[in-house]
PDB file of C-alpha atoms in Angstrom:
ATOM      1  CA  MET A   1    -165.025  15.120 -39.468  1.00 71.00           C
ATOM      2  CA  GLY A   2    -162.090  14.663 -41.637  1.00 73.00           C
ATOM      3  CA  MET A   3    -159.785  16.537 -39.446  1.00 77.00           C
ATOM      4  CA  VAL A   4    -160.768  14.244 -36.501  1.00 80.00           C
ATOM      5  CA  GLU A   5    -160.249  11.117 -38.730  1.00 79.00           C
ATOM      6  CA  ALA A   6    -156.820  12.406 -39.744  1.00 79.00           C
ATOM      7  CA  PHE A   7    -155.780  12.984 -36.179  1.00 82.00           C
ATOM      8  CA  VAL A   8    -157.023   9.377 -35.170  1.00 82.00           C
ATOM      9  CA  PHE A   9    -155.266   8.007 -38.178  1.00 77.00           C
ATOM     10  CA  GLY A  10    -152.154   9.916 -37.234  1.00 80.00           C
ATOM     11  CA  LEU A  11    -152.189   8.481 -33.735  1.00 81.00           C
ATOM     12  CA  ILE A  12    -152.695   4.863 -35.078  1.00 81.00           C
ATOM     13  CA  SER A  13    -150.433   4.643 -38.055  1.00 78.00           C
ATOM     14  CA  GLY A  14    -148.258   7.652 -37.869  1.00 78.00           C
ATOM     15  CA  PHE A  15    -148.802  11.292 -38.896  1.00 77.00           C
ATOM     16  CA  GLU A  16    -147.011  10.749 -42.238  1.00 77.00           C
ATOM     17  CA  LYS A  17    -149.980   8.538 -43.368  1.00 77.00           C
ATOM     18  CA  SER A  18    -152.727  10.651 -41.809  1.00 81.00           C
ATOM     19  CA  TRP A  19    -153.354  12.804 -44.994  1.00 85.00           C
ATOM     20  CA  GLY A  20    -155.606  10.041 -46.408  1.00 86.00           C
ATOM     21  CA  PRO A  21    -158.800  11.200 -44.681  1.00 88.00           C
ATOM     22  CA  LEU A  22    -158.128  14.847 -45.584  1.00 89.00           C
ATOM     23  CA  LEU A  23    -157.567  13.914 -49.273  1.00 91.00           C
ATOM     24  CA  GLY A  24    -160.859  11.822 -49.186  1.00 91.00           C
ATOM     25  CA  SER A  25    -162.784  14.523 -47.623  1.00 90.00           C
ATOM     26  CA  ALA A  26    -161.509  17.220 -50.123  1.00 92.00           C
ATOM     27  CA  GLY A  27    -162.460  14.736 -52.910  1.00 93.00           C
ATOM     28  CA  ALA A  28    -165.993  14.229 -51.465  1.00 92.00           C
ATOM     29  CA  VAL A  29    -166.606  17.970 -51.375  1.00 92.00           C
ATOM     30  CA  LEU A  30    -165.306  18.426 -54.942  1.00 94.00           C
ATOM     31  CA  ASN A  31    -167.641  15.685 -55.981  1.00 93.00           C
ATOM     32  CA  LEU A  32    -170.550  17.391 -54.384  1.00 92.00           C
ATOM     33  CA  PHE A  33    -169.869  20.601 -56.179  1.00 94.00           C
ATOM     34  CA  SER A  34    -169.518  18.739 -59.435  1.00 91.00           C
ATOM     35  CA  LEU A  35    -172.877  17.097 -58.834  1.00 90.00           C
ATOM     36  CA  LYS A  36    -174.393  20.503 -57.991  1.00 91.00           C
ATOM     37  CA  ASN A  37    -173.074  22.092 -61.233  1.00 90.00           C
ATOM     38  CA  ASP A  38    -174.368  19.111 -63.299  1.00 87.00           C
ATOM     39  CA  ILE A  39    -177.880  19.399 -61.670  1.00 86.00           C
ATOM     40  CA  GLU A  40    -177.891  23.114 -62.284  1.00 87.00           C
ATOM     41  CA  LYS A  41    -176.974  22.604 -65.998  1.00 85.00           C
ATOM     42  CA  MET A  42    -179.737  20.008 -66.420  1.00 83.00           C
ATOM     43  CA  ALA A  43    -182.283  22.189 -64.787  1.00 82.00           C
ATOM     44  CA  SER A  44    -181.422  25.244 -66.908  1.00 85.00           C
ATOM     45  CA  ARG A  45    -181.420  23.145 -70.194  1.00 81.00           C
ATOM     46  CA  ARG A  46    -184.588  21.205 -69.085  1.00 76.00           C
ATOM     47  CA  THR A  47    -182.982  18.047 -70.214  1.00 73.00           C
ATOM     48  CA  THR A  48    -181.071  15.288 -68.650  1.00 70.00           C
ATOM     49  CA  LYS A  49    -178.617  14.955 -71.569  1.00 72.00           C
ATOM     50  CA  GLY A  50    -174.964  14.963 -70.623  1.00 72.00           C
ATOM     51  CA  TRP A  51    -175.400  13.390 -67.197  1.00 76.00           C
ATOM     52  CA  VAL A  52    -173.274  10.310 -68.025  1.00 81.00           C
ATOM     53  CA  PHE A  53    -170.097  12.441 -68.508  1.00 84.00           C
ATOM     54  CA  GLY A  54    -170.479  14.123 -65.196  1.00 85.00           C
ATOM     55  CA  TYR A  55    -171.208  10.728 -63.577  1.00 87.00           C
ATOM     56  CA  LEU A  56    -168.161   9.066 -64.988  1.00 91.00           C
ATOM     57  CA  GLY A  57    -166.022  12.058 -64.279  1.00 91.00           C
ATOM     58  CA  ARG A  58    -166.994  12.045 -60.520  1.00 92.00           C
ATOM     59  CA  TYR A  59    -166.420   8.308 -60.078  1.00 93.00           C
ATOM     60  CA  THR A  60    -163.153   8.329 -62.110  1.00 95.00           C
ATOM     61  CA  PHE A  61    -161.947  11.130 -59.761  1.00 95.00           C
ATOM     62  CA  SER A  62    -162.936   9.038 -56.841  1.00 95.00           C
ATOM     63  CA  ALA A  63    -161.103   5.949 -58.185  1.00 96.00           C
ATOM     64  CA  ALA A  64    -158.051   8.001 -58.939  1.00 96.00           C
ATOM     65  CA  LEU A  65    -158.001   9.235 -55.240  1.00 95.00           C
ATOM     66  CA  LEU A  66    -158.356   5.667 -54.108  1.00 95.00           C
ATOM     67  CA  LEU A  67    -155.534   4.473 -56.426  1.00 96.00           C
ATOM     68  CA  LEU A  68    -153.203   7.285 -55.150  1.00 94.00           C
ATOM     69  CA  GLY A  69    -153.885   6.305 -51.646  1.00 92.00           C
ATOM     70  CA  GLY A  70    -153.380   2.690 -52.388  1.00 93.00           C
ATOM     71  CA  LEU A  71    -150.082   3.279 -53.966  1.00 94.00           C
ATOM     72  CA  VAL A  72    -148.815   4.988 -50.784  1.00 91.00           C
ATOM     73  CA  SER A  73    -149.917   2.385 -48.160  1.00 89.00           C
ATOM     74  CA  PHE A  74    -152.898   0.380 -46.980  1.00 90.00           C
ATOM     75  CA  GLU A  75    -153.515   2.798 -44.161  1.00 87.00           C
ATOM     76  CA  THR A  76    -153.639   5.724 -46.465  1.00 88.00           C
ATOM     77  CA  LEU A  77    -156.093   3.828 -48.748  1.00 92.00           C
ATOM     78  CA  LEU A  78    -158.383   3.275 -45.773  1.00 90.00           C
ATOM     79  CA  GLY A  79    -158.171   6.944 -44.912  1.00 89.00           C
ATOM     80  CA  VAL A  80    -159.035   8.041 -48.369  1.00 92.00           C
ATOM     81  CA  PHE A  81    -161.970   5.573 -48.350  1.00 93.00           C
ATOM     82  CA  PHE A  82    -163.327   6.916 -45.039  1.00 90.00           C
ATOM     83  CA  GLY A  83    -162.791  10.492 -46.154  1.00 91.00           C
ATOM     84  CA  LEU A  84    -164.933   9.816 -49.322  1.00 92.00           C
ATOM     85  CA  MET A  85    -167.594   8.233 -47.266  1.00 92.00           C
ATOM     86  CA  ASN A  86    -167.706  11.065 -44.732  1.00 88.00           C
ATOM     87  CA  LEU A  87    -170.203  13.142 -46.792  1.00 85.00           C
ATOM     88  CA  LYS A  88    -172.388  10.178 -47.337  1.00 85.00           C
ATOM     89  CA  ILE A  89    -172.307   9.122 -43.647  1.00 85.00           C
ATOM     90  CA  VAL A  90    -173.082  12.698 -42.443  1.00 84.00           C
ATOM     91  CA  SER A  91    -175.973  13.019 -44.984  1.00 82.00           C
ATOM     92  CA  PHE A  92    -177.420   9.847 -43.794  1.00 84.00           C
ATOM     93  CA  ILE A  93    -177.314  10.772 -40.156  1.00 83.00           C
ATOM     94  CA  ALA A  94    -178.164  14.330 -40.379  1.00 82.00           C
ATOM     95  CA  TRP A  95    -181.638  13.899 -41.875  1.00 77.00           C
ATOM     96  CA  ARG A  96    -182.859  12.744 -38.469  1.00 77.00           C
ATOM     97  CA  TRP A  97    -182.239  16.125 -36.905  1.00 75.00           C
ATOM     98  CA  THR A  98    -183.561  18.305 -39.740  1.00 69.00           C
ATOM     99  CA  ASP A  99    -187.239  18.877 -38.793  1.00 61.00           C
TER     100      ASP A  99
END
């Protein structure tokens, strides 16, 4: 989905600004792996201590990606935003077909 978005952004705003969706999609995948690691740590320790650090780390990383995209251009900022939302959108839509 990120590749398609990058291609569409490239056609609309020029290919030099089309790396935003790719950066956002990569950030979303890294956030997902970080969340998975935090859940595994909490399950092995049988406690929920330490979840705040992981939570703040993930959202600080997302904010840094958005800041980086915003410093380049508005189109890149939109691309990073849509890239970060890809995983959430796909998760929301995919549950309808997982029976």
